[in-house]
Short mmCIF file of C-alpha atoms and ligand atoms in Angstrom, two decimals:
data_model
loop_
_atom_site.label_atom_id
_atom_site.label_comp_id
_atom_site.label_asym_id
_atom_site.label_seq_id
_atom_site.Cartn_x
_atom_site.Cartn_y
_atom_site.Cartn_z
CA MET A 1 -2.73 124.92 -109.74
CA ALA A 2 -6.13 125.26 -110.22
CA TYR A 3 -8.48 122.25 -108.68
CA ASP A 4 -11.59 121.24 -110.35
CA TYR A 5 -12.87 121.64 -106.41
CA ASP A 6 -12.28 122.75 -102.99
CA LEU A 7 -13.64 120.11 -101.61
CA PHE A 8 -13.87 116.21 -102.63
CA VAL A 9 -15.79 114.21 -100.00
CA ILE A 10 -15.63 110.41 -100.39
CA GLY A 11 -18.99 109.09 -98.89
CA ALA A 12 -22.41 111.11 -98.16
CA GLY A 13 -23.12 109.23 -94.92
CA SER A 14 -23.35 110.96 -92.22
CA GLY A 15 -20.19 112.76 -91.73
CA GLY A 16 -19.68 113.57 -95.71
CA VAL A 17 -23.09 115.08 -95.92
CA ARG A 18 -22.81 117.40 -92.97
CA ALA A 19 -19.13 118.36 -93.82
CA SER A 20 -19.94 118.92 -97.58
CA ARG A 21 -23.34 121.02 -97.10
CA LEU A 22 -21.44 123.20 -94.73
CA ALA A 23 -18.19 124.17 -96.87
CA ALA A 24 -20.29 124.69 -99.85
CA MET A 25 -22.55 126.56 -97.90
CA ALA A 26 -19.30 128.95 -96.95
CA GLY A 27 -18.78 129.25 -100.88
CA ALA A 28 -16.61 126.65 -101.25
CA LYS A 29 -16.72 124.04 -104.72
CA VAL A 30 -17.91 121.06 -103.11
CA CYS A 31 -18.25 117.47 -104.74
CA VAL A 32 -19.56 114.38 -102.87
CA ALA A 33 -19.09 110.90 -104.43
CA GLU A 34 -21.10 108.45 -102.74
CA GLU A 35 -21.01 104.55 -104.74
CA HIS A 36 -24.39 103.12 -103.06
CA ARG A 37 -27.13 105.71 -101.63
CA PRO A 38 -27.04 108.92 -100.09
CA GLY A 39 -27.62 108.96 -96.14
CA GLY A 40 -24.68 106.17 -95.47
CA THR A 41 -24.84 103.55 -92.61
CA CYS A 42 -27.30 105.10 -90.56
CA VAL A 43 -29.86 105.82 -93.10
CA ILE A 44 -29.89 102.50 -95.45
CA ARG A 45 -28.47 99.80 -93.03
CA GLY A 46 -27.90 101.27 -89.50
CA CYS A 47 -29.22 103.20 -86.99
CA ILE A 48 -33.22 104.03 -88.62
CA PRO A 49 -33.92 101.03 -89.66
CA LYS A 50 -32.37 99.15 -86.88
CA LYS A 51 -34.59 101.61 -84.55
CA TYR A 52 -38.01 100.69 -86.82
CA MET A 53 -37.13 96.80 -86.25
CA VAL A 54 -36.52 97.41 -82.69
CA TYR A 55 -40.27 99.24 -83.09
CA ALA A 56 -41.77 96.24 -84.79
CA SER A 57 -40.69 93.77 -82.43
CA GLU A 58 -41.70 95.46 -79.12
CA PHE A 59 -45.48 95.45 -80.47
CA GLY A 60 -45.46 91.43 -79.37
CA ARG A 61 -44.48 92.44 -75.70
CA ALA A 62 -47.15 95.16 -75.55
CA LEU A 63 -49.82 93.37 -76.33
CA LYS A 64 -49.30 91.03 -73.81
CA ASP A 65 -48.59 93.50 -71.22
CA MET A 66 -52.22 95.23 -72.33
CA GLU A 67 -54.06 92.55 -70.65
CA GLY A 68 -52.86 93.37 -67.70
CA TYR A 69 -54.54 96.54 -68.29
CA GLY A 70 -57.96 94.82 -69.14
CA TRP A 71 -57.30 95.05 -72.97
CA THR A 72 -58.23 91.68 -74.80
CA VAL A 73 -56.87 91.98 -78.10
CA ASP A 74 -58.26 89.06 -80.65
CA GLY A 75 -56.38 88.14 -83.57
CA ALA A 76 -53.26 90.23 -83.74
CA ARG A 77 -50.63 88.83 -86.36
CA TYR A 78 -47.65 90.61 -87.65
CA ASP A 79 -47.11 90.99 -91.60
CA HIS A 80 -43.77 91.10 -92.10
CA THR A 81 -43.92 91.82 -95.66
CA ALA A 82 -46.33 94.43 -94.62
CA PHE A 83 -43.67 96.34 -92.10
CA MET A 84 -40.88 95.87 -94.43
CA ASP A 85 -42.43 97.49 -97.54
CA ARG A 86 -43.03 100.90 -95.22
CA MET A 87 -39.87 100.84 -93.58
CA HIS A 88 -37.80 100.65 -96.98
CA ARG A 89 -40.07 103.46 -98.63
CA GLU A 90 -39.62 105.70 -95.42
CA ILE A 91 -35.41 104.76 -95.92
CA GLU A 92 -36.09 105.90 -99.73
CA ARG A 93 -37.38 109.14 -98.53
CA LEU A 94 -34.93 109.80 -96.18
CA SER A 95 -31.96 109.12 -98.64
CA GLY A 96 -33.88 111.93 -100.95
CA ILE A 97 -33.80 114.29 -98.24
CA TYR A 98 -30.04 113.87 -97.71
CA ALA A 99 -29.08 113.92 -101.54
CA ARG A 100 -31.43 117.23 -101.58
CA ASN A 101 -30.37 118.90 -99.00
CA VAL A 102 -26.52 118.26 -100.56
CA ARG A 103 -27.86 120.05 -103.77
CA ASN A 104 -29.72 122.71 -102.31
CA ALA A 105 -26.45 123.52 -99.91
CA GLY A 106 -24.87 124.52 -103.41
CA ALA A 107 -22.52 121.07 -103.77
CA GLU A 108 -22.56 118.92 -106.58
CA LEU A 109 -23.24 115.00 -105.88
CA VAL A 110 -22.14 112.21 -108.35
CA HIS A 111 -23.59 108.33 -107.76
CA ASP A 112 -19.98 107.20 -108.32
CA ARG A 113 -17.11 105.13 -106.28
CA ALA A 114 -14.18 107.86 -106.27
CA GLU A 115 -10.53 105.98 -105.74
CA PHE A 116 -7.11 107.70 -105.39
CA VAL A 117 -5.09 108.03 -108.28
CA ASP A 118 -2.56 110.64 -106.58
CA PRO A 119 -2.85 112.95 -103.31
CA HIS A 120 -4.97 115.58 -104.82
CA THR A 121 -6.40 113.24 -108.15
CA LEU A 122 -9.73 111.21 -107.58
CA GLU A 123 -11.05 108.71 -110.15
CA LEU A 124 -14.66 107.95 -110.41
CA LYS A 125 -15.04 104.33 -111.64
CA LYS A 126 -18.53 104.24 -113.14
CA SER A 127 -17.61 107.49 -115.49
CA GLY A 128 -13.92 107.30 -115.39
CA LYS A 129 -13.42 110.45 -115.16
CA ARG A 130 -10.46 112.06 -113.23
CA VAL A 131 -11.01 114.69 -111.06
CA THR A 132 -8.62 117.07 -109.04
CA ALA A 133 -9.25 119.01 -105.96
CA ASP A 134 -7.14 121.04 -103.28
CA LYS A 135 -8.72 119.35 -100.30
CA ILE A 136 -10.20 115.84 -99.86
CA LEU A 137 -12.21 114.22 -96.99
CA ILE A 138 -12.26 110.53 -96.62
CA ALA A 139 -15.84 109.74 -95.04
CA THR A 140 -16.06 105.95 -96.24
CA GLY A 141 -17.57 104.83 -92.77
CA SER A 142 -16.83 101.03 -92.19
CA TRP A 143 -17.98 97.63 -93.27
CA PRO A 144 -19.18 94.27 -91.37
CA VAL A 145 -16.04 91.82 -90.22
CA MET A 146 -16.80 88.74 -92.48
CA PRO A 147 -13.80 85.81 -90.53
CA LYS A 148 -12.31 84.19 -93.62
CA GLU A 149 -11.53 81.73 -91.46
CA ILE A 150 -14.52 80.14 -90.68
CA GLU A 151 -15.03 77.10 -92.97
CA GLY A 152 -18.66 78.13 -94.62
CA ILE A 153 -18.48 81.57 -93.77
CA GLU A 154 -20.20 82.11 -96.96
CA HIS A 155 -23.58 81.00 -95.37
CA ALA A 156 -23.64 83.69 -92.42
CA ILE A 157 -25.23 86.81 -93.47
CA THR A 158 -24.67 90.26 -91.90
CA SER A 159 -26.78 93.35 -90.40
CA ASN A 160 -26.79 94.44 -93.79
CA ASP A 161 -28.68 91.64 -95.26
CA MET A 162 -30.76 91.88 -91.81
CA PHE A 163 -33.03 94.73 -93.63
CA HIS A 164 -33.62 92.75 -96.27
CA LEU A 165 -34.99 89.37 -94.79
CA GLU A 166 -38.20 87.68 -96.51
CA ASP A 167 -39.74 86.57 -93.40
CA VAL A 168 -38.83 86.32 -89.54
CA PRO A 169 -36.34 83.02 -89.22
CA LYS A 170 -38.01 80.27 -87.16
CA ARG A 171 -34.61 79.65 -85.44
CA ILE A 172 -31.05 82.34 -85.84
CA ALA A 173 -27.80 82.01 -84.62
CA ILE A 174 -26.44 85.51 -83.90
CA VAL A 175 -22.63 85.56 -83.14
CA GLY A 176 -21.19 88.14 -81.56
CA GLY A 177 -21.94 90.20 -78.21
CA GLY A 178 -21.91 93.72 -79.18
CA TYR A 179 -24.32 95.80 -79.32
CA ILE A 180 -25.55 95.25 -83.10
CA ALA A 181 -25.88 91.42 -81.55
CA ILE A 182 -27.44 92.47 -78.67
CA GLU A 183 -30.28 94.90 -80.63
CA PHE A 184 -30.99 91.88 -83.58
CA ALA A 185 -31.26 89.71 -80.73
CA GLY A 186 -34.03 91.07 -79.10
CA ILE A 187 -35.33 92.38 -82.32
CA MET A 188 -35.38 88.62 -83.28
CA ASN A 189 -37.02 87.30 -80.27
CA GLY A 190 -39.43 89.92 -80.09
CA LEU A 191 -40.56 89.17 -83.44
CA GLY A 192 -40.85 85.50 -82.79
CA ALA A 193 -37.78 83.84 -83.43
CA GLU A 194 -35.70 81.07 -81.49
CA VAL A 195 -32.32 82.98 -81.04
CA SER A 196 -29.07 81.42 -80.18
CA LEU A 197 -26.36 84.06 -79.26
CA VAL A 198 -22.97 82.72 -79.26
CA TYR A 199 -20.01 84.97 -77.86
CA ARG A 200 -16.76 84.25 -76.71
CA ARG A 201 -16.47 86.03 -73.62
CA ALA A 202 -18.38 85.85 -70.25
CA THR A 203 -20.39 88.47 -70.67
CA VAL A 204 -21.95 90.70 -73.60
CA LEU A 205 -21.15 94.29 -74.12
CA ARG A 206 -17.76 94.30 -73.65
CA GLY A 207 -16.56 98.16 -72.91
CA PHE A 208 -19.46 98.92 -71.06
CA ASP A 209 -20.00 99.38 -67.46
CA GLU A 210 -19.97 95.65 -65.81
CA ASP A 211 -23.54 96.20 -63.66
CA VAL A 212 -24.95 96.86 -67.13
CA ARG A 213 -23.35 93.97 -69.06
CA THR A 214 -24.45 91.78 -66.45
CA HIS A 215 -28.36 93.07 -66.51
CA VAL A 216 -27.97 92.72 -70.44
CA HIS A 217 -27.12 89.64 -70.28
CA GLU A 218 -29.37 88.05 -67.73
CA GLU A 219 -32.60 90.10 -69.34
CA LEU A 220 -31.29 88.17 -72.63
CA LYS A 221 -31.18 85.09 -71.03
CA ARG A 222 -34.75 85.92 -69.16
CA LYS A 223 -36.66 86.83 -72.14
CA GLY A 224 -35.75 83.05 -73.92
CA VAL A 225 -32.56 83.63 -75.97
CA THR A 226 -30.01 80.89 -75.38
CA VAL A 227 -26.59 82.47 -74.94
CA ILE A 228 -23.50 80.43 -75.43
CA THR A 229 -20.67 82.11 -73.90
CA HIS A 230 -16.48 81.40 -74.35
CA ALA A 231 -17.54 79.58 -77.92
CA THR A 232 -16.32 80.69 -81.21
CA PRO A 233 -17.47 79.31 -84.46
CA THR A 234 -15.63 77.19 -86.25
CA ARG A 235 -17.56 75.78 -89.13
CA ILE A 236 -20.88 76.49 -90.80
CA GLU A 237 -22.53 73.55 -92.69
CA LYS A 238 -25.76 74.00 -95.28
CA ALA A 239 -28.03 71.41 -95.15
CA GLY A 240 -31.09 72.19 -97.16
CA ALA A 241 -32.50 75.13 -95.67
CA GLN A 242 -30.94 74.96 -92.65
CA PHE A 243 -27.43 75.49 -91.12
CA THR A 244 -25.29 74.02 -88.44
CA MET A 245 -22.85 76.12 -86.72
CA HIS A 246 -20.44 74.30 -85.22
CA LEU A 247 -18.28 75.51 -82.17
CA SER A 248 -14.84 75.71 -80.66
CA ASN A 249 -16.49 74.39 -77.26
CA ASP A 250 -17.47 71.11 -79.37
CA GLU A 251 -21.68 72.48 -79.27
CA SER A 252 -23.37 73.19 -82.36
CA VAL A 253 -26.07 75.33 -83.17
CA THR A 254 -28.73 74.49 -86.01
CA SER A 255 -31.07 77.31 -87.45
CA ASP A 256 -32.42 79.09 -90.21
CA ARG A 257 -30.13 82.07 -90.40
CA VAL A 258 -26.55 82.43 -89.05
CA LEU A 259 -25.99 86.00 -88.61
CA MET A 260 -22.37 87.68 -88.05
CA ALA A 261 -22.53 90.41 -86.21
CA VAL A 262 -18.63 90.33 -85.18
CA GLY A 263 -17.37 94.01 -85.33
CA ARG A 264 -16.88 96.14 -88.37
CA ASP A 265 -13.50 97.38 -90.26
CA PRO A 266 -12.66 100.66 -91.73
CA HIS A 267 -14.32 101.23 -94.94
CA THR A 268 -10.64 101.65 -97.14
CA LYS A 269 -10.66 98.83 -99.20
CA GLY A 270 -9.29 99.48 -102.88
CA LEU A 271 -9.46 103.24 -101.72
CA GLY A 272 -5.94 103.75 -102.96
CA LEU A 273 -4.93 105.38 -99.70
CA ASP A 274 -1.01 104.03 -100.29
CA LYS A 275 -1.23 105.64 -103.61
CA ALA A 276 -1.98 109.19 -101.69
CA GLY A 277 0.27 108.47 -98.82
CA VAL A 278 -2.55 108.69 -96.00
CA LYS A 279 -1.22 106.55 -92.73
CA ARG A 280 -3.77 103.77 -91.35
CA ASP A 281 -3.22 102.49 -87.30
CA GLU A 282 -2.66 98.93 -87.20
CA ASP A 283 -6.36 98.16 -87.17
CA GLY A 284 -6.65 99.84 -90.94
CA ALA A 285 -8.57 102.96 -89.73
CA VAL A 286 -7.12 106.31 -90.97
CA GLU A 287 -5.05 107.88 -88.56
CA VAL A 288 -6.06 111.34 -87.67
CA ASP A 289 -4.99 114.51 -85.58
CA GLU A 290 -7.73 116.54 -83.35
CA TYR A 291 -8.90 118.49 -86.62
CA SER A 292 -9.21 115.08 -88.51
CA ARG A 293 -6.31 115.75 -90.57
CA THR A 294 -4.30 112.58 -91.94
CA SER A 295 -0.27 112.53 -92.62
CA VAL A 296 -1.14 114.34 -95.55
CA PRO A 297 -1.86 117.90 -94.59
CA HIS A 298 -4.52 118.25 -97.63
CA ILE A 299 -6.30 114.89 -96.78
CA PHE A 300 -9.00 114.33 -94.12
CA ALA A 301 -10.88 111.91 -92.68
CA ILE A 302 -13.84 111.66 -90.35
CA GLY A 303 -16.15 109.25 -88.44
CA ASP A 304 -16.07 105.64 -88.73
CA VAL A 305 -13.08 105.58 -91.00
CA THR A 306 -10.94 106.71 -88.23
CA ASN A 307 -12.62 104.34 -85.94
CA ARG A 308 -12.64 106.92 -82.55
CA LEU A 309 -16.21 106.67 -81.59
CA ASN A 310 -18.41 104.75 -83.83
CA LEU A 311 -21.67 106.77 -83.55
CA THR A 312 -23.46 109.04 -85.92
CA PRO A 313 -23.68 112.25 -84.28
CA VAL A 314 -20.12 111.85 -83.57
CA ALA A 315 -19.44 111.67 -87.60
CA ILE A 316 -21.77 114.44 -88.00
CA ARG A 317 -20.05 116.50 -85.43
CA GLU A 318 -16.75 115.63 -87.23
CA GLY A 319 -17.70 116.59 -90.00
CA GLN A 320 -19.02 119.89 -88.58
CA ALA A 321 -15.73 120.82 -87.05
CA PHE A 322 -13.64 119.68 -90.03
CA ALA A 323 -15.90 122.29 -92.33
CA GLN A 324 -15.87 125.39 -89.78
CA THR A 325 -12.06 124.76 -89.44
CA GLU A 326 -11.33 124.72 -93.36
CA PHE A 327 -13.68 126.42 -94.67
CA MET A 328 -15.65 129.05 -91.93
CA ASN A 329 -12.11 129.78 -90.50
CA LEU A 330 -13.34 128.92 -87.18
CA PRO A 331 -11.02 126.27 -85.87
CA THR A 332 -12.72 123.82 -84.05
CA VAL A 333 -12.24 120.39 -82.41
CA PHE A 334 -14.97 117.99 -81.10
CA ASP A 335 -14.52 116.95 -77.93
CA HIS A 336 -15.20 113.14 -77.67
CA ALA A 337 -15.78 112.81 -74.14
CA ASP A 338 -19.68 112.41 -72.66
CA VAL A 339 -21.09 111.21 -75.77
CA PRO A 340 -23.91 109.82 -75.06
CA HIS A 341 -25.08 106.47 -76.05
CA ALA A 342 -27.31 103.71 -76.49
CA VAL A 343 -28.37 100.43 -77.36
CA PHE A 344 -31.15 99.65 -78.34
CA ALA A 345 -31.80 96.03 -76.34
CA GLN A 346 -35.24 95.29 -74.53
CA PRO A 347 -35.03 96.85 -72.40
CA PRO A 348 -32.60 99.47 -73.94
CA VAL A 349 -29.43 100.93 -72.18
CA GLY A 350 -28.61 104.75 -71.85
CA VAL A 351 -25.22 105.56 -71.25
CA VAL A 352 -22.92 109.02 -70.40
CA GLY A 353 -19.75 109.32 -68.92
CA LEU A 354 -17.61 106.87 -67.49
CA THR A 355 -18.02 103.15 -66.23
CA GLU A 356 -17.48 102.37 -62.71
CA ALA A 357 -14.20 100.59 -63.36
CA ASP A 358 -12.42 103.76 -65.84
CA ALA A 359 -13.64 106.06 -63.51
CA ARG A 360 -11.92 104.49 -60.59
CA LYS A 361 -8.70 103.73 -62.19
CA LYS A 362 -8.70 107.81 -63.93
CA PHE A 363 -9.48 109.17 -60.39
CA GLY A 364 -9.23 106.93 -57.74
CA LYS A 365 -11.69 107.63 -55.34
CA ILE A 366 -14.90 107.51 -56.49
CA ASP A 367 -18.71 107.04 -55.16
CA VAL A 368 -21.21 104.91 -56.56
CA TYR A 369 -24.55 105.03 -56.33
CA LYS A 370 -26.88 102.38 -57.80
CA THR A 371 -30.53 100.96 -57.61
CA ARG A 372 -32.63 98.05 -59.28
CA PHE A 373 -36.00 98.44 -59.11
CA ARG A 374 -39.31 96.80 -61.05
CA PRO A 375 -40.90 100.05 -63.01
CA MET A 376 -44.48 101.15 -62.12
CA LYS A 377 -46.14 99.96 -65.65
CA ALA A 378 -44.66 96.46 -64.83
CA MET A 379 -46.36 95.86 -61.57
CA LEU A 380 -49.90 94.92 -63.23
CA THR A 381 -48.27 92.81 -66.14
CA GLU A 382 -46.66 89.62 -65.96
CA ASP A 383 -43.60 91.42 -67.13
CA GLU A 384 -40.61 90.81 -64.88
CA ASP A 385 -37.79 93.51 -66.17
CA ARG A 386 -36.07 95.46 -63.95
CA VAL A 387 -35.04 98.81 -64.36
CA LEU A 388 -30.88 99.64 -63.29
CA MET A 389 -29.62 102.81 -62.56
CA LYS A 390 -26.17 104.03 -61.42
CA ILE A 391 -24.55 107.24 -61.06
CA VAL A 392 -20.54 107.21 -60.60
CA VAL A 393 -19.38 110.48 -58.77
CA ARG A 394 -15.83 111.63 -58.61
CA ALA A 395 -15.01 111.62 -54.54
CA GLU A 396 -12.97 114.46 -54.99
CA ASP A 397 -15.21 116.73 -56.02
CA GLN A 398 -18.22 114.75 -56.22
CA ARG A 399 -18.55 115.96 -59.78
CA VAL A 400 -21.07 113.43 -61.98
CA VAL A 401 -18.91 111.55 -64.07
CA GLY A 402 -20.76 108.58 -65.41
CA VAL A 403 -24.87 107.70 -65.88
CA HIS A 404 -26.04 104.19 -66.85
CA ILE A 405 -29.17 102.88 -67.25
CA VAL A 406 -31.04 100.03 -68.33
CA GLY A 407 -35.09 100.24 -68.75
CA PRO A 408 -37.73 101.60 -70.16
CA ASP A 409 -36.62 104.90 -72.13
CA ALA A 410 -33.33 105.03 -71.08
CA PRO A 411 -31.81 106.45 -73.92
CA GLU A 412 -34.57 109.29 -73.75
CA ILE A 413 -33.59 110.05 -70.33
CA ILE A 414 -29.71 109.68 -70.70
CA GLN A 415 -29.86 112.02 -73.45
CA THR A 416 -30.93 114.96 -71.04
CA THR A 417 -28.70 113.85 -68.53
CA ALA A 418 -25.90 114.16 -70.56
CA ILE A 419 -26.59 117.74 -70.41
CA ALA A 420 -26.08 117.71 -66.93
CA VAL A 421 -23.12 115.82 -67.11
CA LYS A 422 -21.61 118.01 -69.73
CA MET A 423 -22.09 121.15 -67.80
CA GLY A 424 -20.20 119.41 -65.02
CA ALA A 425 -22.70 118.87 -62.68
CA SER A 426 -22.03 117.33 -59.14
CA LYS A 427 -23.74 114.80 -56.98
CA ALA A 428 -25.78 117.34 -54.96
CA ASP A 429 -27.08 119.03 -58.09
CA PHE A 430 -28.53 115.96 -59.08
CA ASP A 431 -29.99 115.74 -55.27
CA ARG A 432 -31.12 119.32 -54.95
CA THR A 433 -33.15 118.92 -58.46
CA CYS A 434 -36.96 118.07 -57.57
CA ALA A 435 -38.15 114.98 -58.90
CA LEU A 436 -41.08 114.46 -61.42
CA HIS A 437 -43.56 111.74 -59.88
CA PRO A 438 -44.19 109.17 -60.96
CA SER A 439 -41.14 108.34 -63.51
CA ILE A 440 -38.61 106.38 -64.03
CA ALA A 441 -35.99 108.99 -64.30
CA GLU A 442 -37.10 110.22 -60.78
CA GLU A 443 -34.67 108.00 -59.58
CA LEU A 444 -31.91 109.81 -60.93
CA VAL A 445 -32.34 112.62 -58.26
CA THR A 446 -33.52 110.55 -55.52
CA MET A 447 -30.61 107.89 -55.20
CA ARG A 448 -29.06 109.16 -51.77
CA GLU A 449 -27.05 105.93 -50.18
CA LYS A 450 -23.90 105.08 -51.50
CA PHE A 451 -23.25 101.93 -52.77
CA VAL A 452 -20.31 99.83 -51.12
CA PRO A 453 -19.03 96.78 -52.48
CA PRO A 454 -19.42 93.80 -50.66
CA GLU A 455 -15.94 93.18 -49.94
CA LEU A 456 -15.96 96.64 -47.92
CA THR A 457 -19.26 95.62 -45.92
CA PRO A 458 -18.54 95.59 -42.20
CA VAL A 459 -18.94 92.11 -41.26
CA GLU A 460 -21.30 91.72 -38.31
C1 LIG B 1 -26.59 97.92 -87.72
C2 LIG B 1 -26.24 99.28 -87.32
C3 LIG B 1 -26.69 100.01 -85.89
C4 LIG B 1 -26.40 101.11 -85.81
N1 LIG B 1 -26.72 101.93 -84.78
C5 LIG B 1 -26.47 102.78 -84.65
C6 LIG B 1 -27.44 103.85 -83.64
O1 LIG B 1 -28.59 103.30 -82.80
N2 LIG B 1 -26.76 105.07 -83.15
C7 LIG B 1 -25.76 105.71 -83.64
O2 LIG B 1 -25.45 106.50 -83.55
N3 LIG B 1 -25.13 104.82 -84.67
C8 LIG B 1 -25.48 103.27 -85.16
N4 LIG B 1 -24.53 102.89 -86.15
C9 LIG B 1 -23.18 103.50 -86.21
C10 LIG B 1 -23.16 104.39 -87.36
O3 LIG B 1 -24.49 104.01 -88.13
C11 LIG B 1 -22.33 105.14 -88.20
O4 LIG B 1 -21.64 105.49 -86.70
C12 LIG B 1 -21.99 106.23 -89.21
O5 LIG B 1 -23.32 105.77 -90.02
C13 LIG B 1 -20.84 106.44 -89.41
O6 LIG B 1 -20.84 107.44 -90.24
P1 LIG B 1 -19.71 107.95 -91.29
O7 LIG B 1 -20.39 109.01 -92.22
O8 LIG B 1 -18.67 107.50 -90.86
O9 LIG B 1 -19.95 106.85 -92.46
P2 LIG B 1 -21.66 106.17 -93.37
O10 LIG B 1 -22.57 106.86 -92.37
O11 LIG B 1 -20.99 104.87 -93.31
O12 LIG B 1 -21.25 106.64 -94.86
C14 LIG B 1 -19.93 106.21 -95.77
C15 LIG B 1 -20.73 106.59 -97.13
O13 LIG B 1 -19.30 106.12 -98.04
C16 LIG B 1 -20.06 105.80 -99.37
N5 LIG B 1 -18.59 104.94 -99.59
C17 LIG B 1 -17.56 103.70 -99.27
N6 LIG B 1 -16.51 103.75 -99.94
C18 LIG B 1 -17.07 104.79 -101.15
C19 LIG B 1 -16.14 104.92 -102.08
N7 LIG B 1 -15.01 104.83 -102.26
N8 LIG B 1 -16.63 106.25 -103.27
C20 LIG B 1 -17.88 106.84 -102.50
N9 LIG B 1 -18.79 105.99 -101.88
C21 LIG B 1 -17.99 105.38 -101.01
C22 LIG B 1 -20.61 104.25 -98.49
O14 LIG B 1 -21.30 103.99 -99.24
C23 LIG B 1 -21.17 104.96 -97.60
O15 LIG B 1 -22.50 105.77 -97.82
C24 LIG B 1 -25.10 101.45 -86.62
C25 LIG B 1 -24.70 100.81 -87.45
C26 LIG B 1 -24.83 99.60 -87.90
C27 LIG B 1 -24.45 99.02 -88.85
#
């Protein structure tokens, strides 16, 4: 049977754009449908605007630090509208580049929502047109969770709305302890808001190394964020322009904004996956094999909608692997191990590889090297930030299996460290690399003493 397209891609985000461009460049007839704006979460309401907001918020502290270096800054003030205007102009520019790149590669881009009618047919909701395709790629991303069971949840906003605030709230309550909640806590704190963070567990950043979690948790508190743990919201009440959030521990928080950052769901609502016979797992993510193939052999899924490792570069690499396998005769499986990632907290976190606990579980015997110190730049300022660096080594062959950094430029440092880890570098390789002095990163190659957990320290 002749189809309208060789490939139909649903979603022009990080993964969908990469896959459609490569497939089109390989000669396939490709159409991509995007219901919002090309670029997806990362460009429009994720990584990019988030990082611009981090930059904006860091200048406040930089101004204070400058005094330690002899500068006097008179009359400095922050204009939120001016910043937001500039940021959104840049987002618009980037979104335009995404759209142009898709079209320049020879793919068709339609501004419409696509839903399955049957395994080979999609309906474009705005135009009402039906199209058929030989292969279909689901690249619809994820969407913020809004817990319906909380009374008054309609008064809360999500990370999507944080990029459209007209002003910086005087007080903001943030619910969640994952990286998005932590990043916005830092941003709002840096921009001068009073921040309360409500989290259901004891320490933020579940899934990260325990030392990283504790370090970030303590830094948040030291910077003035009120962290309320072991609590969940039960009810949000609006009175005039302010909100009172009642918590499960009988406390309450009154603020001018309530941000829910309690996770993201795979974006499959209304997509008609059942009509196509595509299976989902218990969390609603599209089930795929290592080639991103779903339960239906000609339908594939990549990126956040598959809930494997929800990061932009991962969605891009999964999209690339799919296009290479299906359209370039180059079967490719993306390796999800040792993907570096960051939390743009203040100070930021950079991680590659396994946590100490996971490495211990996986390999049994491991060596740990860690150090905490005040960075040189802070010595002349009132900044009390500490850097944490930790290297996790498999004892058997001394291979470095995890590196964890909290401190200035941690994401930049970890990107290059990830090359060494991916190559299988040993602790001895780190040790024989000469230090670059003076830098924060030099500590990575000068840590010599194994960390001995207190319970193993000989009692004198
Ligand atoms: C606040 C925030 C900060 C983040 N920060 C980082 C970071 O610092 N680093 C990092 O690596 N990752 C970060 N991420 C995660 C990153 O944005 C995602 O992992 C990435 O965008 C996933 O790409 P994707 O292609 O799977 O989906 P997306 O980029 O979300 O693209 C999916 C697209 O599909 C469209 N779509 C959905 N359904 C349909 C339909 N039926 N028809 C047509 N179009 C449809 C959507 O409109 C969207 O444009 C962040 C996310 C958030 C929310």
